[in-house]
Coordinates of C-alpha atoms in Angstrom, one line a residue:
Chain A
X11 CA -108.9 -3.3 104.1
X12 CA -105.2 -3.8 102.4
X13 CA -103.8 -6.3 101.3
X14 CA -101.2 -8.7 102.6
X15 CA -98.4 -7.0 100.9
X16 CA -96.7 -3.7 101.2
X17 CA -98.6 -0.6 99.5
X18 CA -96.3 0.9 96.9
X19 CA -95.7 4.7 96.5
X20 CA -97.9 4.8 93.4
X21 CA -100.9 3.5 96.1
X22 CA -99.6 4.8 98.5
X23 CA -97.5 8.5 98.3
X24 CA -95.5 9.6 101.3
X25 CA -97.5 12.2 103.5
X26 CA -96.8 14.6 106.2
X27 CA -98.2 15.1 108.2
X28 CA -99.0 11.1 108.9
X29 CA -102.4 10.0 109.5
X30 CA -103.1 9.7 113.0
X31 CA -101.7 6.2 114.5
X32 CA -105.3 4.1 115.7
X33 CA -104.4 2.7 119.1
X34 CA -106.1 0.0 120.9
X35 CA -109.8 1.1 123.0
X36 CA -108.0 0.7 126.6
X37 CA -108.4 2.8 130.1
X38 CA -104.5 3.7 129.7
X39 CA -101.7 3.0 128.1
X40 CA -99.3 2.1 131.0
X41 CA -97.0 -0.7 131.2
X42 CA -99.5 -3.2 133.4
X43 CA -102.6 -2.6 130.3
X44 CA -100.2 -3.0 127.5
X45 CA -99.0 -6.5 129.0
X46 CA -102.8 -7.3 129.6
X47 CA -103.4 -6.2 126.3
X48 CA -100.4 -7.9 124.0
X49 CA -101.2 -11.0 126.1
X50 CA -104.5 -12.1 124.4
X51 CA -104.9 -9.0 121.3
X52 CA -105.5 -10.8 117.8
X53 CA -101.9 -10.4 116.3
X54 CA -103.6 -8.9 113.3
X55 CA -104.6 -5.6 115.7
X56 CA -101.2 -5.0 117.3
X57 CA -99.3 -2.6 115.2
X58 CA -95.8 -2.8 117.3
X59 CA -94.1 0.4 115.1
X60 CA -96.1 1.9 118.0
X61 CA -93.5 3.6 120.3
X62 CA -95.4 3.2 123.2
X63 CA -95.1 -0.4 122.9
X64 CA -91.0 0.2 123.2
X65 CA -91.2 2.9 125.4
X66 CA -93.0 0.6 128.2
X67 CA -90.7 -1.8 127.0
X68 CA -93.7 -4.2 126.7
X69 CA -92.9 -5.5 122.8
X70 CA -91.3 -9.2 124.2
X71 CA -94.7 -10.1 124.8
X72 CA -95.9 -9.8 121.5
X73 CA -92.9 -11.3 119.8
X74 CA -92.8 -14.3 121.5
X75 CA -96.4 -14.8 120.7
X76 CA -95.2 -14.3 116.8
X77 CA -92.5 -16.6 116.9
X78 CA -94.8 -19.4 118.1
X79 CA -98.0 -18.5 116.5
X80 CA -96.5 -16.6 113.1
X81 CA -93.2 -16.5 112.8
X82 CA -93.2 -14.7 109.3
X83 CA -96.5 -12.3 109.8
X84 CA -97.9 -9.4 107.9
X85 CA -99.1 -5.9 109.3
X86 CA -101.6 -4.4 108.3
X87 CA -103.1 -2.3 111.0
X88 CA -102.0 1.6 110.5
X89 CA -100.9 0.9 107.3
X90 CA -102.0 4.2 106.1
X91 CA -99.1 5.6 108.0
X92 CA -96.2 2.3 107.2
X93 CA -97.6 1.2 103.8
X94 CA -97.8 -2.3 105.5
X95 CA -94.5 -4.5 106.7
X96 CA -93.1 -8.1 107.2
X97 CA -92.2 -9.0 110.8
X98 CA -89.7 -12.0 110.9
X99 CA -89.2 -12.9 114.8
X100 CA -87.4 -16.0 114.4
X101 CA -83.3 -16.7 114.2
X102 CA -83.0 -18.8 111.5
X103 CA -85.7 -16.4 108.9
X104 CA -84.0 -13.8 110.1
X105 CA -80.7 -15.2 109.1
X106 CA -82.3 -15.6 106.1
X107 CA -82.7 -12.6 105.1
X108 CA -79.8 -11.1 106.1
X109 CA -77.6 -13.3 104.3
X110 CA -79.6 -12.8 101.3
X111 CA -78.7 -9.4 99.8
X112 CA -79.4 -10.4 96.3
X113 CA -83.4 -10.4 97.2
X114 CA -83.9 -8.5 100.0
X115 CA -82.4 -4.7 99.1
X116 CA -80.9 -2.2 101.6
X117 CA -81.4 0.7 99.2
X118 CA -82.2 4.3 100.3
X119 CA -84.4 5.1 97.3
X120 CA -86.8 2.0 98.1
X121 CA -87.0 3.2 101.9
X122 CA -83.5 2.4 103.4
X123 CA -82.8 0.0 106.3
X124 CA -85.6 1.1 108.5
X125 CA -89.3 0.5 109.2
X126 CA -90.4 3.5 108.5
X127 CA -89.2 4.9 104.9
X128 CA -86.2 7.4 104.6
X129 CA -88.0 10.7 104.0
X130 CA -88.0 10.3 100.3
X131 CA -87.6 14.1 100.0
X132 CA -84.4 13.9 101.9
X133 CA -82.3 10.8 100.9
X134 CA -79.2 10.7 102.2
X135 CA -77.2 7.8 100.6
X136 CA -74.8 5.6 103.1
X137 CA -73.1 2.9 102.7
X138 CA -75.9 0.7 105.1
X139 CA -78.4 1.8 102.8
X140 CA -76.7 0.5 99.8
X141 CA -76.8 -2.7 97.9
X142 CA -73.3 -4.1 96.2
X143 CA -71.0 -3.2 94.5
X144 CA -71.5 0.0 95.8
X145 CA -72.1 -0.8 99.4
X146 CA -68.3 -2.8 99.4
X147 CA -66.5 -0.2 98.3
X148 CA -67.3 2.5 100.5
X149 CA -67.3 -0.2 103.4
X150 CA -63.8 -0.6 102.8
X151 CA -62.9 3.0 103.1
X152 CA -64.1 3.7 106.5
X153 CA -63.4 -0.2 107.3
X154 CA -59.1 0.2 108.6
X155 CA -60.2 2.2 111.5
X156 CA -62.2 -0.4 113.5
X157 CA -60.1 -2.9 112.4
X158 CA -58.2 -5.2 115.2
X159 CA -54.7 -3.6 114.9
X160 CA -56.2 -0.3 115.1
X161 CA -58.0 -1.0 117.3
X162 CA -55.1 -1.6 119.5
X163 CA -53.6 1.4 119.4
X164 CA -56.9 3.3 120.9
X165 CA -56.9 0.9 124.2
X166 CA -54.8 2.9 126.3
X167 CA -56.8 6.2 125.4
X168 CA -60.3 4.5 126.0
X169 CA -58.8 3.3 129.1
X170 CA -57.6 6.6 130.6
X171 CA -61.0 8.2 129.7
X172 CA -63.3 6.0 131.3
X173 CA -60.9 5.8 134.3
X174 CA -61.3 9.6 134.0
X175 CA -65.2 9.8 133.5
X176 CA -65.9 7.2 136.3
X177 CA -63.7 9.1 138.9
X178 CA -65.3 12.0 138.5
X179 CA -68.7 10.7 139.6
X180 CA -70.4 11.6 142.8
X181 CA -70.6 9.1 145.6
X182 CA -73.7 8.4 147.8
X183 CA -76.0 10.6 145.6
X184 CA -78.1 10.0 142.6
X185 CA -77.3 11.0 139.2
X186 CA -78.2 10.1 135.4
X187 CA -75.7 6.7 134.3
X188 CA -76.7 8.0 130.5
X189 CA -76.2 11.6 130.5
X190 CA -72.6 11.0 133.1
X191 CA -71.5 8.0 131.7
X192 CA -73.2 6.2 129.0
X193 CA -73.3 10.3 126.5
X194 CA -69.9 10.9 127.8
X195 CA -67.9 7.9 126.9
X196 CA -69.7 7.5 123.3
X197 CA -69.5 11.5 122.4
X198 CA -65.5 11.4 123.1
X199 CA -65.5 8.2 121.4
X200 CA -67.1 9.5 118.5
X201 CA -65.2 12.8 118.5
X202 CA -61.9 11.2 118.3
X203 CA -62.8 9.1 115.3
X204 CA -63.6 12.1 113.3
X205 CA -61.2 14.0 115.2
X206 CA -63.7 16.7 116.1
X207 CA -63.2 19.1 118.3
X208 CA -64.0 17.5 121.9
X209 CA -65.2 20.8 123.4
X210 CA -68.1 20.6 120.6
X211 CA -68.5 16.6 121.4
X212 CA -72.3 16.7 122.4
X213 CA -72.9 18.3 119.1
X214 CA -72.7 14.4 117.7
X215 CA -75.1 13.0 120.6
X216 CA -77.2 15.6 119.6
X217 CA -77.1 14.9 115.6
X218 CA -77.3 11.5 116.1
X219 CA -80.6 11.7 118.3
X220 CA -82.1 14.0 116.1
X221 CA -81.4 11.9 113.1
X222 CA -83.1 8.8 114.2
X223 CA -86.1 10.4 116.3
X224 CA -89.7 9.8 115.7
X225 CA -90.7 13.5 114.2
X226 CA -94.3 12.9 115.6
X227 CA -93.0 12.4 119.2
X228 CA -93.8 15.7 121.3
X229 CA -90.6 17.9 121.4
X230 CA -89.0 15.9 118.9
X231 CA -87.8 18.3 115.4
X232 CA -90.6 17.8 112.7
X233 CA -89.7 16.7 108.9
X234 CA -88.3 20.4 107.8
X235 CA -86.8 21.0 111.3
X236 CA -85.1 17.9 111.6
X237 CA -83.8 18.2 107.6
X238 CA -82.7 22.3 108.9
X239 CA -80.3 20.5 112.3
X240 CA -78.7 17.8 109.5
X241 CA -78.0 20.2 107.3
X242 CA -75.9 22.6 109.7
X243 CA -74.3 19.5 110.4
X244 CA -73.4 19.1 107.0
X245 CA -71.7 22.6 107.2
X246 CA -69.8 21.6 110.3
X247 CA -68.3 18.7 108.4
X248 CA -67.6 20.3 105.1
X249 CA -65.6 22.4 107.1
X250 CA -63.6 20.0 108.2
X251 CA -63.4 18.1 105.4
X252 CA -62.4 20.8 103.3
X253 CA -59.3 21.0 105.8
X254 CA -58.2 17.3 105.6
X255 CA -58.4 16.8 101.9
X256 CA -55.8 19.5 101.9
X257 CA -53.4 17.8 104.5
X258 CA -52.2 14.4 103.8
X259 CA -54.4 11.6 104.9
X260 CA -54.6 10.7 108.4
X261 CA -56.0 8.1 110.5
X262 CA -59.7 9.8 110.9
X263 CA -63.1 8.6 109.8
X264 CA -63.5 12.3 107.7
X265 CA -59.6 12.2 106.3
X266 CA -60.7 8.6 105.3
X267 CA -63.6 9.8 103.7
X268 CA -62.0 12.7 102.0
X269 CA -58.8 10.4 100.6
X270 CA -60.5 7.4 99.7
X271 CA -60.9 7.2 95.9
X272 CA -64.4 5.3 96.3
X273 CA -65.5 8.1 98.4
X274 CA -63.9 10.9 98.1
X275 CA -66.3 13.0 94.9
X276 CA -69.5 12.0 97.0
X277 CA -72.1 14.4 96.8
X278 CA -72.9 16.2 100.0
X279 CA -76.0 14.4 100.5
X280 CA -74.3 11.2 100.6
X281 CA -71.5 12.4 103.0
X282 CA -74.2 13.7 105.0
X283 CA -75.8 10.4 105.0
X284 CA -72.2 8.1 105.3
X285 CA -71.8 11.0 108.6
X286 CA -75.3 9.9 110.4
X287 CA -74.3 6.3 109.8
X288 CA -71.1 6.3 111.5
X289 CA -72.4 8.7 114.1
X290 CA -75.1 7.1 114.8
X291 CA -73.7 3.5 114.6
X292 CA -71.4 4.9 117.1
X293 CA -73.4 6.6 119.3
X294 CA -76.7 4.9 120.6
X295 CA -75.7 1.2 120.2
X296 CA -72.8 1.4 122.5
X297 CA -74.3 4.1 124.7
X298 CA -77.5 2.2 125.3
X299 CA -75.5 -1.3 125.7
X300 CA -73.6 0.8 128.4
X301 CA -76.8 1.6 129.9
X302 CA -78.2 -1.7 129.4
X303 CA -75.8 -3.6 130.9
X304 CA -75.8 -1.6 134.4
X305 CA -79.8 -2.4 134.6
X306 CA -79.5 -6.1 133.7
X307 CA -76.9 -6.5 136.8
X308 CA -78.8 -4.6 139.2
X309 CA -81.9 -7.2 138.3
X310 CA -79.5 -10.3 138.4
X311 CA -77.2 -9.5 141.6
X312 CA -76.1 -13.4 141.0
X313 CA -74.5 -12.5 137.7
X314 CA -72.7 -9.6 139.4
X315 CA -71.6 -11.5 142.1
X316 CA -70.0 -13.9 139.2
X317 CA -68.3 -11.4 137.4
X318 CA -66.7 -10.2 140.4
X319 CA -65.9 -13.0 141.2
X320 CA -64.1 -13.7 138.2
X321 CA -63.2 -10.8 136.2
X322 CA -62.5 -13.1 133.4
X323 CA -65.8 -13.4 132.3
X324 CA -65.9 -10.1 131.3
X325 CA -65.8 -10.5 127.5
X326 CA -69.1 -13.0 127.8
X327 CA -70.5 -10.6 130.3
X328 CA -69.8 -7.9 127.2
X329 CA -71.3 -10.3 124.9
X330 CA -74.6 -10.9 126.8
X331 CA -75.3 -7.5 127.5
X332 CA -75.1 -6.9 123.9
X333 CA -77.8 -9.5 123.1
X334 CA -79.3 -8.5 126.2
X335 CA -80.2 -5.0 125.0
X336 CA -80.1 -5.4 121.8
X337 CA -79.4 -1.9 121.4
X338 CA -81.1 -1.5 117.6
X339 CA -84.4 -3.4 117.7
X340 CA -84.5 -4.4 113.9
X341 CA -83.1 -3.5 110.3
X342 CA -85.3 -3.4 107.5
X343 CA -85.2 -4.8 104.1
X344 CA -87.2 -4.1 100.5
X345 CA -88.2 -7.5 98.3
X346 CA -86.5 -7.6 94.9
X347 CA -88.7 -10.2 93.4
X348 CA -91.4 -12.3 94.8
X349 CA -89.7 -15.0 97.1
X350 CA -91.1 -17.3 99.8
X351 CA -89.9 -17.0 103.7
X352 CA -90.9 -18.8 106.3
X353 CA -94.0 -20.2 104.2
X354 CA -95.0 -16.9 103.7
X355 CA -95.0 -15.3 100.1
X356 CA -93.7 -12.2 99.9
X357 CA -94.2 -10.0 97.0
X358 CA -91.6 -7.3 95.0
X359 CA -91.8 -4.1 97.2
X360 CA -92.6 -5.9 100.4
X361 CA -90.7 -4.3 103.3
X362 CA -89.4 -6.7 105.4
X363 CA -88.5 -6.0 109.0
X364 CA -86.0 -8.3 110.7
X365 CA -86.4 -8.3 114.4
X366 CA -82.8 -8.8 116.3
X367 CA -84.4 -8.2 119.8
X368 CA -86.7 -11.0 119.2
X369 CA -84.6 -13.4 117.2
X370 CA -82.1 -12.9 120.3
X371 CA -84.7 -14.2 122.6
X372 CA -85.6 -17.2 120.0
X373 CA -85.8 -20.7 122.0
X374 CA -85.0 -22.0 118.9
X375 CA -81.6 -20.9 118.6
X376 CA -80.8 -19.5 122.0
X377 CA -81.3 -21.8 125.5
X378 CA -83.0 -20.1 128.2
X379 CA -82.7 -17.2 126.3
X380 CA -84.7 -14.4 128.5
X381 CA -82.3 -15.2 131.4
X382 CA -79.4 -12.4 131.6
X383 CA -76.7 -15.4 132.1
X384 CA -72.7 -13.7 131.9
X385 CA -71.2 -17.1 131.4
X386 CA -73.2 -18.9 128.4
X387 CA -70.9 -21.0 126.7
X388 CA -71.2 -19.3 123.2
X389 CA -72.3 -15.7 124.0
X390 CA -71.1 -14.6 120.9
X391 CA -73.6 -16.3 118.9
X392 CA -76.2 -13.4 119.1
X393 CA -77.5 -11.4 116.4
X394 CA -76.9 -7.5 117.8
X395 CA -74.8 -6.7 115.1
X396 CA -76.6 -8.2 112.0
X397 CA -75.2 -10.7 109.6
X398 CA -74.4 -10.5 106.2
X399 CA -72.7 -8.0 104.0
X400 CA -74.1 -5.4 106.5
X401 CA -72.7 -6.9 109.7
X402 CA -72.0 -3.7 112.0
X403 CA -68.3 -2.6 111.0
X404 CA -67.6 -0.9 115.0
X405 CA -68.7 -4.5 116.7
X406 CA -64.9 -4.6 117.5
X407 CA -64.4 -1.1 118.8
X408 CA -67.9 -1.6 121.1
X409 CA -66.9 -4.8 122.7
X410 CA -63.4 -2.9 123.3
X411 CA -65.6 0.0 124.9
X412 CA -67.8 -2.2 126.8
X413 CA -65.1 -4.2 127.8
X414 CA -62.8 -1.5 129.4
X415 CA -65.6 0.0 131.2
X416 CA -66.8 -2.7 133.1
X417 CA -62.9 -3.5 133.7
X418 CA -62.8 -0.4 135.4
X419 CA -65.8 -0.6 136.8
X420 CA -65.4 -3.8 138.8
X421 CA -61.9 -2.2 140.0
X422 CA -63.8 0.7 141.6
X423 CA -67.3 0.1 142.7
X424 CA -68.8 -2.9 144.4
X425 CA -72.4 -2.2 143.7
X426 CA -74.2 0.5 140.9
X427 CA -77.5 1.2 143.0
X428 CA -80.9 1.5 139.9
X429 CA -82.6 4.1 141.8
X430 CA -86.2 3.4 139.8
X431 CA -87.3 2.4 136.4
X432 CA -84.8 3.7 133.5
X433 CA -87.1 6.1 131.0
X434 CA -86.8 4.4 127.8
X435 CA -86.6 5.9 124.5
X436 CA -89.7 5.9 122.2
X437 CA -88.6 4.1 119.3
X438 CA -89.0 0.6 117.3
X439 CA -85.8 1.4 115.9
X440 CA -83.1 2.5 118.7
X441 CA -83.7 0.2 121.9
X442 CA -82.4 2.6 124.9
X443 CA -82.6 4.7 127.3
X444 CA -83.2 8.2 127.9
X445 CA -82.1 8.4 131.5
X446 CA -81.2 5.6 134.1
X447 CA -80.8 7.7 137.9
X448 CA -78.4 5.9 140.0
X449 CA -76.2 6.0 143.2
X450 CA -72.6 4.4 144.0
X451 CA -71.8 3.7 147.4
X452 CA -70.6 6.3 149.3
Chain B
X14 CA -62.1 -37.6 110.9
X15 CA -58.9 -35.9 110.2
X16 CA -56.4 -34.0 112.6
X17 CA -56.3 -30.5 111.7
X18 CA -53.6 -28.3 112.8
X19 CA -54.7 -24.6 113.3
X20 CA -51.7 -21.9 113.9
X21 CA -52.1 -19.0 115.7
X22 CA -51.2 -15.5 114.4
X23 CA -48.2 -15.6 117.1
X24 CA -47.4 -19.3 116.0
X25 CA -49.0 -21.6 118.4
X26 CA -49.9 -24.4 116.7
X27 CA -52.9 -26.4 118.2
X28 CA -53.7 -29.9 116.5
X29 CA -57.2 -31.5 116.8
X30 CA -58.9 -34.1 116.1
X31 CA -62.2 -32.8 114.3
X32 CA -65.0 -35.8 113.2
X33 CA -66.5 -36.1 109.3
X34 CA -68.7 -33.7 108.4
X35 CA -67.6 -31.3 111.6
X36 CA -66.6 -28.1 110.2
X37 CA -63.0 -26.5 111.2
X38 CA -64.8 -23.5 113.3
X39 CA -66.9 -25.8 115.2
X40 CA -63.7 -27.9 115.3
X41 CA -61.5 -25.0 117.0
X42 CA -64.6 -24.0 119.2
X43 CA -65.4 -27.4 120.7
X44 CA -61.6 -27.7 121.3
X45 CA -60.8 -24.3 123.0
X46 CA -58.4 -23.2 119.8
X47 CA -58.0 -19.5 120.3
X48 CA -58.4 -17.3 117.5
X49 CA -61.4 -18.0 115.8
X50 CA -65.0 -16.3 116.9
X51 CA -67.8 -18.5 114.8
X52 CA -70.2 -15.4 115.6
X53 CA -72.9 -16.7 113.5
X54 CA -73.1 -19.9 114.3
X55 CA -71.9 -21.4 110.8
X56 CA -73.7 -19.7 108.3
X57 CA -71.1 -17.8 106.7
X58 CA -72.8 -14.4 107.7
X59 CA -69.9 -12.8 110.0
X60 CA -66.3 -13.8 108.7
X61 CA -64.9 -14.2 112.4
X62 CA -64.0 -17.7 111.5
X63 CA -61.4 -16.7 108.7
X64 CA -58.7 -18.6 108.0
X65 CA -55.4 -19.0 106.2
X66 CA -55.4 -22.7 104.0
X67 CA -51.5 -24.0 103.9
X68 CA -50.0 -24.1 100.4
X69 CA -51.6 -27.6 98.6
X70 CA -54.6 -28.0 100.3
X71 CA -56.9 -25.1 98.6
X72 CA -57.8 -27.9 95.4
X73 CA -58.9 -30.4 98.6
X74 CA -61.5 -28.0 100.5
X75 CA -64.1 -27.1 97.9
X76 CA -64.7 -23.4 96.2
X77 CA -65.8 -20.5 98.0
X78 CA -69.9 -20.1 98.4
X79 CA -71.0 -16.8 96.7
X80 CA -72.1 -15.8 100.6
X81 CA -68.4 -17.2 101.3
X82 CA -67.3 -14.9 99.1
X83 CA -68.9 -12.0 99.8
X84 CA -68.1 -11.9 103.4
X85 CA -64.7 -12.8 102.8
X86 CA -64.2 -9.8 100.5
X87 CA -65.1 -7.2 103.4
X88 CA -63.1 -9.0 105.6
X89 CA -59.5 -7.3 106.7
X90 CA -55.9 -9.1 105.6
X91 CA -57.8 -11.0 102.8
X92 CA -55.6 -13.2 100.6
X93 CA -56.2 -15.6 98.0
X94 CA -55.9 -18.8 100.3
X95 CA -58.7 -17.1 103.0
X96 CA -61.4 -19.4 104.0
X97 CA -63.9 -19.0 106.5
X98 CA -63.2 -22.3 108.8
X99 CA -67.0 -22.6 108.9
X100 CA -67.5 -23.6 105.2
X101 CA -64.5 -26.6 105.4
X102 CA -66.0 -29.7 106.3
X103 CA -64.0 -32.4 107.9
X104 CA -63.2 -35.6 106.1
X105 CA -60.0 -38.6 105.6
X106 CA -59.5 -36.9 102.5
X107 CA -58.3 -33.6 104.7
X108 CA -55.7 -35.2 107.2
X109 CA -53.0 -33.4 108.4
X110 CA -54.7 -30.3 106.9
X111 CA -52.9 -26.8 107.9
X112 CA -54.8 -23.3 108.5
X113 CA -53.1 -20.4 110.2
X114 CA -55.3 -17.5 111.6
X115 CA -55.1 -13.6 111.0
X116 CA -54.3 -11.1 113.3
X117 CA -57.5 -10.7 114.6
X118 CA -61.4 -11.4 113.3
X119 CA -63.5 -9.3 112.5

């Protein structure tokens, strides 16, 4: 039996292979027995790392019960594969911990930002997974280009392409919102920030899904595979970057990088890494809010009927799907010293798991906070992006996405028709969607 | 209490009343002022509540939190009069007290 604390390397060495993940004695695993099952299962037996639990999008029901029952709780169960890790459920521990860099570390080397450690034979240093001073610095270099006057001068360009994207979409007939849409918006997003070529603009969807994927999901690149795909990345970059460092600095994420004087001798490893950070913290957030938000309306035809109403709400509506969906479930934290949250002692080494998609669905902080509701009178207060010294730096440039598109989308379609259940991405850490079919009116 | 007078990046100047112990964000959100976010609620976690403090009032307001300042430091346009509106607490000692707002939050 562990303990109530996280298993260190020393007890514990990375494997691969993992051991096999124990899963509760039911009939099946569909959607209808996992909400039986979360319903009455002893917290202690529910390991909720499990991607089925996300993919059925069943985890609420276990949250809530920890956010009444144990806010601040300990698994143990599987923790021959996870080494054991801290769920904190509520708002205000969660806020907690993020604010509280000093003792809870981001750092790669101690496992990074994520539930599951950062393969430890293939760290790739980024600024998220840093602590200070380090962190600030490299912050700041990629920080001018999502900042508000920028920001500005990419409106008219965002606006032209969704106009463009949602044009060009078939009427009366059913088609994938993610792959036409939701992929196609964040890719040529993403492509102009690095000022990559757009004909090669699925090549960052792609890198970005690789790079946070579960390796033990069927069809998904193992450990050396995966490390193989990131490192041809890698090439792809260097090219570039060995292009902009010799042309004066521009306004691109990779002329940033190349210019900056805080970033510019990074090893590749750590360009590597600082590239799947901005890629991915371009890429599935905003794609999967995109998503998101098209599902939550077809559920609440009132709130659309709002919004159309009055388009004004629009930046509230942005704001709500945001906490909505959530789009990253949870970051993940490392104890510096022994500290106590929640009533809970937690010890040096502890991983500690902050979970946004439950603190946004706190009662304690949020009213009524499992109704989608476009017009709450502070819809900003929601915890999608983090708090802290980590606070996602593209919250501006995603609102301004999400924004526009649903501008655009009220001036051209009266209704988006959710032809059947989205399929949802296996994963405690990226909260989305793998395909949503839908039809527009023809 | 103690009217505060926020100014917008573009000049508006919007002057409200804001009760003891209130901070100034909760002070601009409860009276529509535009310009300032409060994302996280008060906590000093977000810096979309930055502010500019007029010339002679920086002694009145209290020192910068260590949080205060670390957020503050990431945040774009910082200058050495930034605050985050969140960590200013109202009072009689701060009537007539000026802030002006940056270009944007973020």
């Amino acid at each position: 039996m562990a303990s109530k604390h996280t298993l260190s390397r020393e007890e514990q060495p990375q494997r691969w292979p993992l051991p096999p993940r124990r899963r509760p004695d039911l009939a099946d695993f569909s959607r209808a027995s996992l909400i039986a099952y979360l319903q009455t299962a002893p917290l202690d037996e529910v390991d909720i790392s499990d991607p089925m639990y996300w993919e059925t999008d069943t985890n609420s029901i276990y949250f809530k019960r920890l956010r009444d029952e144990a806010p601040v709780h300990f698994t143990t169960h599987n923790s021959d594969r996870h080494r054991g890790f801290w769920s904190v459920t509520r708002w205000a521990d969660i806020m907690a911990v993020d604010t509280n860099h000093n003792v809870y570390s981001s750092d790669a080397h101690l496992g990074g930002i994520t539930l599951f450690d950062m393969d430890q034979d293939f760290i790739m240093p980024m600024f998220i997974a840093m602590d200070p001073p380090k962190h600030d610095v490299q912050r700041k270099a990629v920080n001018p280009i999502v900042s508000g006057p920028n920001l500005a001068s990419f409106e008219g360009l965002i606006r032209e392409r969704t106009r463009e994207v949602l044009d060009g979409l078939p009427r009366g007939e059913a088609f994938d919102w993610v792959d036409r849409v939701s992929i196609e918006l964040t890719s040529r997003m993403l492509a102009t920030l690095f000022d990559f070529p757009q004909e090669h603009r699925r090549k960052l969807t792609y890198w970005s899904d690789v790079s946070t994927s579960d390796a033990e999901i069927p069809g998904n690149p193992q450990k050396e595979e995966r490390q193989a795909i990131l490192m041809g990345m890698l090439q792809e970059f260097t090219l570039l970057w060995n292009q902009r460092v010799n042309e004066p600095p521009k306004g691109d994420l990779v002329s940033m990088l190349a210019h900056n004087p805080a970033t510019r001798d990074m090893p590749p490893m750590e360009f590597m890494g600082n590239l799947v950070l901005l890629i991915v913290g371009g890429n599935d957030t905003t794609r999967n809010s995109t998503t998101g938000g098209v599902y939550e309306f077809s559920k609440n035809p009132g709130e659309w009927a709002k919004l159309r109403a009055n388009p004004a709400l629009v930046e509230s509506a942005v704001s709500e799907i945001i906490r909505y969906q959530t789009p990253l479930a949870h970051m993940r934290r490392t104890a510096l010293e022994d500290t106590i949250l929640g009533g809970q002692r937690i010890r040096k080494g502890d991983k500690v798991v902050m979970w946004y998609s439950s603190g946004n669905r706190d009662e304690r902080a949020i009213e009524n906070p499992d109704a989608f509701i476009i017009d709450r009178p502070r819809a900003r207060q929601h915890m999608s992006f983090g708090f802290g010294i980590h606070r996602c730096v593209g919250n501006r440039l995603a609102e301004l996405q999400l924004k526009i598109l649903w501008e655009e989308i009220l001036a051209r379609f009266e209704s988006i028709e959710v032809l059947e259940e989205p399929e949802r991405v296996p994963s405690a850490f990226v909260k989305g969607y793998k395909s949503m079919m839908v039809r527009l009116p023809a | 209490m103690a009217h505060v007078t926020y100014i917008e990046f573009n000049g508006t100047p919007h002057t409200v009343d804001v009760a003891d112990g209130v901070s100034l964000m909760e002070g601009a959100l409860q009276n529509g002022v535009p310009g300032i976010d409060g994302d996280c609620g008060g906590n000093a976690a977000c810096a979309t509540c930055h502010v500019y403090v007029a010339d002679g009032w920086m002694g009145k307001i209290g020192e910068r939190s260590e949080s205060e300042e670390a957020m503050l430091d990431l945040a774009d346009g910082l200058q050495e009069n930034s605050r985050l509106a969140c960590q200013i607490f109202a009072s009689d000692g701060l009537e007539g007290l000026v802030v002006s707002m940056p270009e944007s939050q973020h």
